[in-house]
GROMACS .gro file of C-alpha atoms in nm:
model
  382
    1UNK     CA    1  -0.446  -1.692   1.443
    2UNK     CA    2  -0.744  -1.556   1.251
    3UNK     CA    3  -0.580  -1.235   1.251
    4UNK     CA    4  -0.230  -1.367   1.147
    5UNK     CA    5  -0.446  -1.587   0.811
    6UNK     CA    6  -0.691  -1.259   0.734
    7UNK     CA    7  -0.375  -1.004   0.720
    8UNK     CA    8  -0.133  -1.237   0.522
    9UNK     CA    9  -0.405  -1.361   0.244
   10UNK     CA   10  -0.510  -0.969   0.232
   11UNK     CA   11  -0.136  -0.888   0.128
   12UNK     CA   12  -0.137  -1.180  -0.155
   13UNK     CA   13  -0.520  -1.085  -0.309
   14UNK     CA   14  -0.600  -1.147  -0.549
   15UNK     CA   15  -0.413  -1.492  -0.589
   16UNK     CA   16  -0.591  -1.649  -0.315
   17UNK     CA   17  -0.965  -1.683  -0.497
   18UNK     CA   18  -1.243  -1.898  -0.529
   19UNK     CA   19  -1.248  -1.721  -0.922
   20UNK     CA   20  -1.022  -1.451  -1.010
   21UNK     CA   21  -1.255  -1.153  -0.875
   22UNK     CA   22  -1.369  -1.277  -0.552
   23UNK     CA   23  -1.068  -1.305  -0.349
   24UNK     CA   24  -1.094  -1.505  -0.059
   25UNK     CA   25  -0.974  -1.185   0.181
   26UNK     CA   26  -1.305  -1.040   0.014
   27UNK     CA   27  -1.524  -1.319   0.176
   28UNK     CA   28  -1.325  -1.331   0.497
   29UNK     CA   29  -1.435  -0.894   0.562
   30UNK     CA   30  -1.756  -0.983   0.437
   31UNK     CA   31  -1.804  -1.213   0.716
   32UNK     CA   32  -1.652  -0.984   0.955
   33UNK     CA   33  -1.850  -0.707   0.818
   34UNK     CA   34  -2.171  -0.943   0.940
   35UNK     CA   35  -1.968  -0.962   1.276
   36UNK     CA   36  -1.938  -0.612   1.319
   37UNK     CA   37  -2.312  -0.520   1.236
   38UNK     CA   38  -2.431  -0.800   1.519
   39UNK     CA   39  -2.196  -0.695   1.762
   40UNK     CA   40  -2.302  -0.348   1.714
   41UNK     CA   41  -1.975  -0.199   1.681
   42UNK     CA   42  -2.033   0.038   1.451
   43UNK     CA   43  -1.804   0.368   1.467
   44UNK     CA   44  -1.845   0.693   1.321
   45UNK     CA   45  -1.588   0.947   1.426
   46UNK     CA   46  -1.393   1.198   1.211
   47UNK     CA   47  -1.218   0.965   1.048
   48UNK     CA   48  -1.472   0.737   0.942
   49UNK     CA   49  -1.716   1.029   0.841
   50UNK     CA   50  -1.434   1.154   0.608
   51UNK     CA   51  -1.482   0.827   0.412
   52UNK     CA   52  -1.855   0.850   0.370
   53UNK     CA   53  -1.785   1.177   0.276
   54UNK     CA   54  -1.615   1.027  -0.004
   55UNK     CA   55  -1.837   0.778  -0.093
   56UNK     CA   56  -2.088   1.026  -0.070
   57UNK     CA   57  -1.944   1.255  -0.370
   58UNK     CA   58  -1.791   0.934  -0.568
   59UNK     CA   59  -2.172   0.862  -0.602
   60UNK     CA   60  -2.226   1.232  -0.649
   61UNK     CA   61  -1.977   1.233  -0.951
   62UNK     CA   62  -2.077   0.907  -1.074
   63UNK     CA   63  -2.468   0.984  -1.083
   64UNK     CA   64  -2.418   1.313  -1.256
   65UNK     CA   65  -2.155   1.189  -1.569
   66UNK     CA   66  -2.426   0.868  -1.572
   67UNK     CA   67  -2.737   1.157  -1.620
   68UNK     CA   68  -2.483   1.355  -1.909
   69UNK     CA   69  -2.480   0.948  -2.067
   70UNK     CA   70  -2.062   0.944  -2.041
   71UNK     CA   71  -1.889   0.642  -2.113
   72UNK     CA   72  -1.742   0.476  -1.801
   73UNK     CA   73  -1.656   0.165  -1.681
   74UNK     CA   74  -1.859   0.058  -1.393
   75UNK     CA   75  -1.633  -0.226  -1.328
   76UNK     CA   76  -1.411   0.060  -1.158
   77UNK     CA   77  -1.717   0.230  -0.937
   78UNK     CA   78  -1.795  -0.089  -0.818
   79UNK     CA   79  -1.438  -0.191  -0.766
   80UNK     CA   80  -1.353   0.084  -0.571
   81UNK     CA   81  -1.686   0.121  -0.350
   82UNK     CA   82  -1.626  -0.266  -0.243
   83UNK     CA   83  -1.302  -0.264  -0.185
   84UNK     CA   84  -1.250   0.031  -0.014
   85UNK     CA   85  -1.576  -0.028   0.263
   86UNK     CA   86  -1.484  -0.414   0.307
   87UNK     CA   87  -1.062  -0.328   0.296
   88UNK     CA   88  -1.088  -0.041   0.519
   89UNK     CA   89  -1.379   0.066   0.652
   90UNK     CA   90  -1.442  -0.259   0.806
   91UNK     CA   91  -1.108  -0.390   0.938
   92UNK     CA   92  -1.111   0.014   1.088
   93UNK     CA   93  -1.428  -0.120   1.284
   94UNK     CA   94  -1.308  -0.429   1.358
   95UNK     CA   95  -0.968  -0.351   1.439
   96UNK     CA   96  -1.044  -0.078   1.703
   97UNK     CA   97  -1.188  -0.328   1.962
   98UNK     CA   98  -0.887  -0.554   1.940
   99UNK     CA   99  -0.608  -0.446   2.230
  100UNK     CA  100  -0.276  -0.400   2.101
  101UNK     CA  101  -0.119  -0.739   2.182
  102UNK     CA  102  -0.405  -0.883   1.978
  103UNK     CA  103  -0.357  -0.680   1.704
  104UNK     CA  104   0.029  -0.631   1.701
  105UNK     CA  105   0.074  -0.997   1.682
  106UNK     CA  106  -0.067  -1.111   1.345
  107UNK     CA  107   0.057  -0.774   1.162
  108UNK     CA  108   0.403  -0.892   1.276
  109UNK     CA  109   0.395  -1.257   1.214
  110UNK     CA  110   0.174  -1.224   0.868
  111UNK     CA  111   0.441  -0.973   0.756
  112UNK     CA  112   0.770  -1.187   0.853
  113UNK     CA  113   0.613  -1.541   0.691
  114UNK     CA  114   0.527  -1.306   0.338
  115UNK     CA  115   0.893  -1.166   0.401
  116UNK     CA  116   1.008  -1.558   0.388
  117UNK     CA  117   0.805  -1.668   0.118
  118UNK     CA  118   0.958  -1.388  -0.028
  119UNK     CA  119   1.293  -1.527   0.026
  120UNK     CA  120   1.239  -1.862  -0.016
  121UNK     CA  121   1.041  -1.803  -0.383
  122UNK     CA  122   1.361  -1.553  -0.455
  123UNK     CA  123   1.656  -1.820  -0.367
  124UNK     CA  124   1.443  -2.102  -0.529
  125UNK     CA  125   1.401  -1.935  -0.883
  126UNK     CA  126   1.781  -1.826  -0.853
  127UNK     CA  127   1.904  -2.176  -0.774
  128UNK     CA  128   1.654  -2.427  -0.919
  129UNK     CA  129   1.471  -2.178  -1.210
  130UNK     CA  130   1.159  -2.283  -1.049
  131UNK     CA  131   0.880  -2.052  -0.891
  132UNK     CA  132   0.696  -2.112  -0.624
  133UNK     CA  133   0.464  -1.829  -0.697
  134UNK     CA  134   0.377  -1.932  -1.094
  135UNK     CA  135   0.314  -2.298  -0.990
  136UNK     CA  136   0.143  -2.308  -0.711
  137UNK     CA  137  -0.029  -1.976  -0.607
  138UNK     CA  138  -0.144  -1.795  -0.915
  139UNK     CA  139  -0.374  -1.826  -1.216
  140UNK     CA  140  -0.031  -1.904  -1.453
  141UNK     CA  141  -0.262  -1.777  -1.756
  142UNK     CA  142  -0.354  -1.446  -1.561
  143UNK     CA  143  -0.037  -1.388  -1.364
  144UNK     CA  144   0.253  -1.446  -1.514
  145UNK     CA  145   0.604  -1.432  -1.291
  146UNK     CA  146   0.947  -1.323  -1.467
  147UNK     CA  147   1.271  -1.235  -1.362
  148UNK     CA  148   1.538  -1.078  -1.490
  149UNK     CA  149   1.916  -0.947  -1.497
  150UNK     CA  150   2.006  -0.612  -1.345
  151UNK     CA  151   2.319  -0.476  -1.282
  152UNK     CA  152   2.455  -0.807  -1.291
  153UNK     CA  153   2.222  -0.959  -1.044
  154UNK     CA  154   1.932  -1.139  -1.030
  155UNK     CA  155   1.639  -0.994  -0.955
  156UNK     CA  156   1.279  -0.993  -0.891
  157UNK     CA  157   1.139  -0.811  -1.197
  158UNK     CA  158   0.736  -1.024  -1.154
  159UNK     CA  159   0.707  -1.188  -0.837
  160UNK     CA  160   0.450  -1.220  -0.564
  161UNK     CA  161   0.208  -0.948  -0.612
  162UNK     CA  162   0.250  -0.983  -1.009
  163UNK     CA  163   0.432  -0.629  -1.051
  164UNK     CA  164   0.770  -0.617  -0.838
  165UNK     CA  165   0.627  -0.262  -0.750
  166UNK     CA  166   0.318  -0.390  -0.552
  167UNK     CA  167   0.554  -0.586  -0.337
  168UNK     CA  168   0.735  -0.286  -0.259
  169UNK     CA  169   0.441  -0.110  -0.194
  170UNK     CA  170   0.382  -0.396   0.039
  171UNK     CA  171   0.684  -0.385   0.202
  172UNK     CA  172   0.702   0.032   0.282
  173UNK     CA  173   0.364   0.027   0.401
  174UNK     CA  174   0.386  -0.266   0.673
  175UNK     CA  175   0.745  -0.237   0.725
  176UNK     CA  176   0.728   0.042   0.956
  177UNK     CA  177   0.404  -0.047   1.140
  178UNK     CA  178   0.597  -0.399   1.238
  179UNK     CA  179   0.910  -0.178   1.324
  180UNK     CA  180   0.692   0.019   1.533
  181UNK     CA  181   0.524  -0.253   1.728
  182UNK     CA  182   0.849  -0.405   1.774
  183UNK     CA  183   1.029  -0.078   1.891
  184UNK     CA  184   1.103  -0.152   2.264
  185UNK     CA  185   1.245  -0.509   2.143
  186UNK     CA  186   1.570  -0.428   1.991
  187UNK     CA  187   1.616  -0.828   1.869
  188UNK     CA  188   1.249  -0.880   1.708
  189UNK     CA  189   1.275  -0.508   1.576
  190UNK     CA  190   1.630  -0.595   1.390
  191UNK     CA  191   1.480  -0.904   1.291
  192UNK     CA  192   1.208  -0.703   1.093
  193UNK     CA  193   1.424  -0.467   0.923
  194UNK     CA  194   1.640  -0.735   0.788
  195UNK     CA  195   1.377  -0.902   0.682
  196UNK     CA  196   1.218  -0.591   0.499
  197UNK     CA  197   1.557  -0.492   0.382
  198UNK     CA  198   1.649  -0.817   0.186
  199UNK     CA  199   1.274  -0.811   0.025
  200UNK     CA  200   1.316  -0.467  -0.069
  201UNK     CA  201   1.658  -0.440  -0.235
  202UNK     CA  202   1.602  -0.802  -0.421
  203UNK     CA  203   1.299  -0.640  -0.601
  204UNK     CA  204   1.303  -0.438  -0.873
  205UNK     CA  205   1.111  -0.095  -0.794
  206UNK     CA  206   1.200   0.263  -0.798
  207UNK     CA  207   0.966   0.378  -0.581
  208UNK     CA  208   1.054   0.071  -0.364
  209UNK     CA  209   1.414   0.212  -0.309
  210UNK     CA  210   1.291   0.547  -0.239
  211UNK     CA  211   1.051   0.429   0.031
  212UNK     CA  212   1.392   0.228   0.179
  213UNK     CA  213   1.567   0.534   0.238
  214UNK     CA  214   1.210   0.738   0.338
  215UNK     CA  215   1.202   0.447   0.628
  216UNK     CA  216   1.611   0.458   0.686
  217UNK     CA  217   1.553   0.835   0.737
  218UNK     CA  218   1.291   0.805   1.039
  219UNK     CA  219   1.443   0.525   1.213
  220UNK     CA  220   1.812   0.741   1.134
  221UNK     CA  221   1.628   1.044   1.320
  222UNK     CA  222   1.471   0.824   1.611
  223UNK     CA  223   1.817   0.740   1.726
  224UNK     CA  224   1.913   0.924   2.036
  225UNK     CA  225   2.261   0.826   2.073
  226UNK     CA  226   2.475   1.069   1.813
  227UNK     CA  227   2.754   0.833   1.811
  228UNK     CA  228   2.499   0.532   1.661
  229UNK     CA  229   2.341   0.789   1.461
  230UNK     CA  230   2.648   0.898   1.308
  231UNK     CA  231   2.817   0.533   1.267
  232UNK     CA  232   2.419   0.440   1.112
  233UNK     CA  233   2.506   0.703   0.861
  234UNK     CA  234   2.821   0.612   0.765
  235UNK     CA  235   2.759   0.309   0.732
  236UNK     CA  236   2.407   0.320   0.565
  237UNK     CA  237   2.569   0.564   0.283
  238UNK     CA  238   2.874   0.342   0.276
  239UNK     CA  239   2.633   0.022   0.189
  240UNK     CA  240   2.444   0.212  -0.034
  241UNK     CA  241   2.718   0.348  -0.283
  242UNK     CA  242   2.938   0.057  -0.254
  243UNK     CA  243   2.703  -0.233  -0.177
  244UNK     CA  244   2.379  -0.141  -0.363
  245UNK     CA  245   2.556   0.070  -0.646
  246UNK     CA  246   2.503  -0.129  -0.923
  247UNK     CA  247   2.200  -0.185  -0.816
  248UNK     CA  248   2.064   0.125  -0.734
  249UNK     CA  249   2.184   0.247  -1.107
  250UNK     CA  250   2.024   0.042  -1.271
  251UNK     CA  251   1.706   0.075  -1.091
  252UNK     CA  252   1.709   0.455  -1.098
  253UNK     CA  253   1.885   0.498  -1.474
  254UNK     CA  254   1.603   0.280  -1.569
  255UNK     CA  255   1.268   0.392  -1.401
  256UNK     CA  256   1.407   0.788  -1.356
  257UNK     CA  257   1.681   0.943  -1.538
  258UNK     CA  258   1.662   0.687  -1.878
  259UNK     CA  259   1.343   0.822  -2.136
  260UNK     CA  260   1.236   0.467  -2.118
  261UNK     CA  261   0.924   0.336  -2.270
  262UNK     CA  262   0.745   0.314  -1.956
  263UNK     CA  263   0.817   0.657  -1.783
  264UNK     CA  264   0.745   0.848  -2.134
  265UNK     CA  265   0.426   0.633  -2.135
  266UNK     CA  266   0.323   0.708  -1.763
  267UNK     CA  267   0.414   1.088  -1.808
  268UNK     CA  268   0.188   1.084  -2.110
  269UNK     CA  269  -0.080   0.950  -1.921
  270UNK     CA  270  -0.062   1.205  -1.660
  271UNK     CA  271  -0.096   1.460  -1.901
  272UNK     CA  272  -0.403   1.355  -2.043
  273UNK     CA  273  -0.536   1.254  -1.686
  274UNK     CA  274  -0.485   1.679  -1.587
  275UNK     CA  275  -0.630   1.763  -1.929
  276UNK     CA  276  -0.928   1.540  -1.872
  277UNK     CA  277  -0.950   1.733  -1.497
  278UNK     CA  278  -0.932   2.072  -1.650
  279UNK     CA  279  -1.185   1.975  -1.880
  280UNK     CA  280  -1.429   1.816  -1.590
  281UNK     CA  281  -1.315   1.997  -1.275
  282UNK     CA  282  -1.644   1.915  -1.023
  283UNK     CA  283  -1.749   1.635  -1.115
  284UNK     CA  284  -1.467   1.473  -1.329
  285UNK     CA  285  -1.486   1.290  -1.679
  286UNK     CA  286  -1.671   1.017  -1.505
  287UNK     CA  287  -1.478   0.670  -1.347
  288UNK     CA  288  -1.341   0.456  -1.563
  289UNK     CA  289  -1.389   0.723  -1.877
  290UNK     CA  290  -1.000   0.729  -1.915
  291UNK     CA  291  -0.941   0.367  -1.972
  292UNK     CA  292  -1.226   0.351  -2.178
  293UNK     CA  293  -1.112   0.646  -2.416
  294UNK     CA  294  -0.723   0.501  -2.411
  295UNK     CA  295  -0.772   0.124  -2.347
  296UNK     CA  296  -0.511   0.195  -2.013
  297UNK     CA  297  -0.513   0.317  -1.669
  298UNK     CA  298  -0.395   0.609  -1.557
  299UNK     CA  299  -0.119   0.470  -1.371
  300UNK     CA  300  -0.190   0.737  -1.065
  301UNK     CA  301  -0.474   0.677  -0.824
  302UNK     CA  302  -0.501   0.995  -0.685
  303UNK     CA  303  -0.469   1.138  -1.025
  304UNK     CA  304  -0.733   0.869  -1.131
  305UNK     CA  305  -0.984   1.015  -0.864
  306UNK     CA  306  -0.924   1.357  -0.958
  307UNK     CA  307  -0.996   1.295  -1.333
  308UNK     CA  308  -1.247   1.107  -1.304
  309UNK     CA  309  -1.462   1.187  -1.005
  310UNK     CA  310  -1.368   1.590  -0.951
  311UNK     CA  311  -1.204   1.813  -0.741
  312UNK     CA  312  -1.408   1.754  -0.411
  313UNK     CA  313  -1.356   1.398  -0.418
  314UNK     CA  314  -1.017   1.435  -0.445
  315UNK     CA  315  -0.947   1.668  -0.163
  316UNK     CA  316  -1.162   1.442   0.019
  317UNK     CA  317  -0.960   1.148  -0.046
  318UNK     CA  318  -0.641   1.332   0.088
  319UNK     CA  319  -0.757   1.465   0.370
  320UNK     CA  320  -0.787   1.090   0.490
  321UNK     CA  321  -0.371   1.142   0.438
  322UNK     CA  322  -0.410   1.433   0.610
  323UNK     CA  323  -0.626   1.361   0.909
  324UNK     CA  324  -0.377   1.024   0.976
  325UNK     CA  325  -0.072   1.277   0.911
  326UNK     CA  326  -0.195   1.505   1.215
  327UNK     CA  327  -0.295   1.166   1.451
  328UNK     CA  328   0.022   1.055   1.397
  329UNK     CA  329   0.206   1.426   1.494
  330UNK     CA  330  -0.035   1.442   1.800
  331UNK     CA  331   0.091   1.090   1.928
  332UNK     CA  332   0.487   1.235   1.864
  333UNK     CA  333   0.416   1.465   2.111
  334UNK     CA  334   0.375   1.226   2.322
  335UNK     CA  335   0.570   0.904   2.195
  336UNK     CA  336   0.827   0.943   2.020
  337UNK     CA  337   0.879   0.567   1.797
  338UNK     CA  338   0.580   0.646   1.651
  339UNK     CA  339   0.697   0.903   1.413
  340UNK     CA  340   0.813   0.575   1.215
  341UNK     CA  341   0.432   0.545   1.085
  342UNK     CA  342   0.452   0.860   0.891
  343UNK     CA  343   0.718   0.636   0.667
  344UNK     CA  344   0.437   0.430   0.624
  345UNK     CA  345   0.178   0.712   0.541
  346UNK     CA  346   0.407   0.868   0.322
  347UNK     CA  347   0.530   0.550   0.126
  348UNK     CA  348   0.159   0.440   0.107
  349UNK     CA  349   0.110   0.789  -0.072
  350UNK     CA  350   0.380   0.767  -0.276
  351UNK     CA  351   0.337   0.396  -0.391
  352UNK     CA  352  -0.075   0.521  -0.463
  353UNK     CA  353   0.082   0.809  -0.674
  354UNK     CA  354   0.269   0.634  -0.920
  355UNK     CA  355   0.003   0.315  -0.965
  356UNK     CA  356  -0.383   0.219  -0.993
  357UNK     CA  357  -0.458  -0.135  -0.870
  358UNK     CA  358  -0.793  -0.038  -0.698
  359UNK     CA  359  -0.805  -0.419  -0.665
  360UNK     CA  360  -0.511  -0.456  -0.422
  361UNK     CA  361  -0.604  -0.457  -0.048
  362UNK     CA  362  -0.294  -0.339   0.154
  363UNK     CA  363  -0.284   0.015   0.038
  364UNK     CA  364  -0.662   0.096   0.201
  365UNK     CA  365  -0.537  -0.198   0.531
  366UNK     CA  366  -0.210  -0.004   0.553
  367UNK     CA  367  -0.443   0.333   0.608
  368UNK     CA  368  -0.668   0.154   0.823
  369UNK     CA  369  -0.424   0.010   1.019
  370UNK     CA  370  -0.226   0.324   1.049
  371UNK     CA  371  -0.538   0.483   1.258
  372UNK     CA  372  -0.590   0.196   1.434
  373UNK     CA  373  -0.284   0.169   1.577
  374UNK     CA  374  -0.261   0.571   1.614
  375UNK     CA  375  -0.582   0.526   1.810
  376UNK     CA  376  -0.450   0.273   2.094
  377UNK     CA  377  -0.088   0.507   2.121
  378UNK     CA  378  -0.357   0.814   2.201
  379UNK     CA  379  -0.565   0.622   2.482
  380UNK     CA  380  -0.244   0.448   2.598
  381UNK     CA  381  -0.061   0.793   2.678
  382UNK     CA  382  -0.412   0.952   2.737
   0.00000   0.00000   0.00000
């Protein structure tokens, strides 16, 4: 039950808060940080010493553009060092002394009850031009939710996580852990996907789409039979061009092919992010220095790390990718489903590419999780 509360307020944070900056997720890891450390459960491994490494050389970066007196925004430093130890490192700690059933339970019912509010938020605005999420969950002055017409539907342009792209993010990253965990249950697993796949195509997000067909691909390849694989197909490409066409157009003439405000903007941005690199390649131009100098983030968190903090902390950073990216090969070896998590690595990736909210939780859960859960398949089939 604690479980099912923790992972379900972590996908909503920041709306759940006792102020806008300390989220009520942020108390709840605190508190099982203070668990953790009395308990004495404490891991270092590979993994985990990959991450101090990267604290390690954040600080590293940080001290040395603080010593050259560069103007950065400490907001971020902080940000990032709390979030990432009490959204990751912890629940990685936690996590890994919980046995599967424990832990595959409130992944799977925290993600179908956000899928429903989802749903029910989606139907209600449609129907009754009232949201759920404005009036009742966030700070209305501070989150604002809007909607809008696309390809002659209705869709989810602002909605729970106050960019329709965070919800996608949402979605790709815990979609295929549930599917995973829910792999040998053919009713519960179908369940999940429908779920995920109504969320996903009623909300507004390139990247979103793209992590749909990222997740359609692994479960298409899992598939044994080559008559269901090939009637999947069919019928997946069928949907897609005749059901989702409109849709799909829009979404990708929009964010992709159109020269629309916001790609020009975020291309932009990427080009001064690689100039500030070249111009700072060890140590960076110091966190937070880009959005001081243009007043906006860099819309690319890896990007944003590279900039900022240097090459070493960058490489760093993705060989957390990396190291998950082999776990997950050397479990395939031995269990096949599981090749469904590298949707989840790879959407997580992809989602962290194109965006910055350092403040969201999910995207450093989803990693944690992803190890976790790579962690009991390996002493399972040990």
């Amino acid at each position: 039950m604690i479980g099912s509360i923790y992972l379900f307020l972590n996908a909503f944070n920041p709306a759940f808060a006792f102020h806008e900056w300390v989220p009520i997720t942020l108390i709840i890891s605190f508190i099982l940080f203070l668990v953790v450390i009395l308990k004495k459960e404490i891991i270092l491994d590979k993994f985990t010493f990959c991450y101090f490494v990267f604290v390690i050389l954040f600080l590293t970066s940080t001290l040395v553009n603080f010593i050259h007196n560069v103007d950065m925004n400490m907001n971020h430093f902080y940000s990032i060092i709390l979030i990432s130890f009490l959204y990751f490192l912890v629940p990685v700690w936690c996590f890994s002394k919980w046995s599967l059933p424990s832990l595959s339970r409130p992944i799977i019912v925290s993600f179908i009850l956000i899928c429903i509010y989802g749903m029910v938020d989606f139907i209600v605005i449609n129907i009754f031009h009232f949201s759920i999420t404005e009036s009742v969950i966030y700070f209305p002055d501070s989150y604002n939710v809007g909607y809008g017409y696309f390809g002659g539907m209705f869709f989810r342009n602002k909605s729970i996580f106050q960019e329709p792209g965070f919800y996608a993010w949402y979605l790709n990253v815990m979609a295929p852990l549930c599917i995973y965990l829910t792999w040998d249950k053919f009713k519960l697993k179908t369940i999940v996907f429908s779920f995920y796949f109504f969320s996903i195509v009623t909300t507004f997000s390139a990247t979103g789409i793209m992590g749909l067909l990222i997740i359609s691909f692994f479960l298409l390849v899992n598939i044994k039979s080559k008559i269901l694989k090939l009637f999947c197909l069919v019928v997946g490409v069928t949907s897609t061009f005749f059901l989702l066409g409109n849709v799909l157009y829009e979404i990708i003439n929009n964010k992709v092919l159109s020269d629309s405000n916001s790609k020009l903007e975020r291309f932009s941005r990427w080009s001064d992010g690689f100039d500030l690199f070249i111009n700072n390649i060890f140590f960076g131009g110091g966190i937070g220095s880009y959005s001081r100098l243009h007043e906006v983030g860099l819309a690319s968190f890896p990007l944003k790390i590279l900039a900022e903090t240097g090459i070493f902390t960058f490489l760093i950073f993705v060989s957390l990718f990396l190291f998950l990216a082999f776990r997950i090969y050397s479990c395939f070896k031995i269990e096949r489903s599981i090749l469904i998590l590298f949707a989840s690595l790879f959407a997580n990736f992809l989602h962290w590419s194109t965006s910055t909210p350092f403040y969201m939780a999910f995207p450093w859960l989803g990693l944690a999780l992803l190890y976790v859960l790579t962690q009991k398949s390996r002493i399972n089939f040990a």
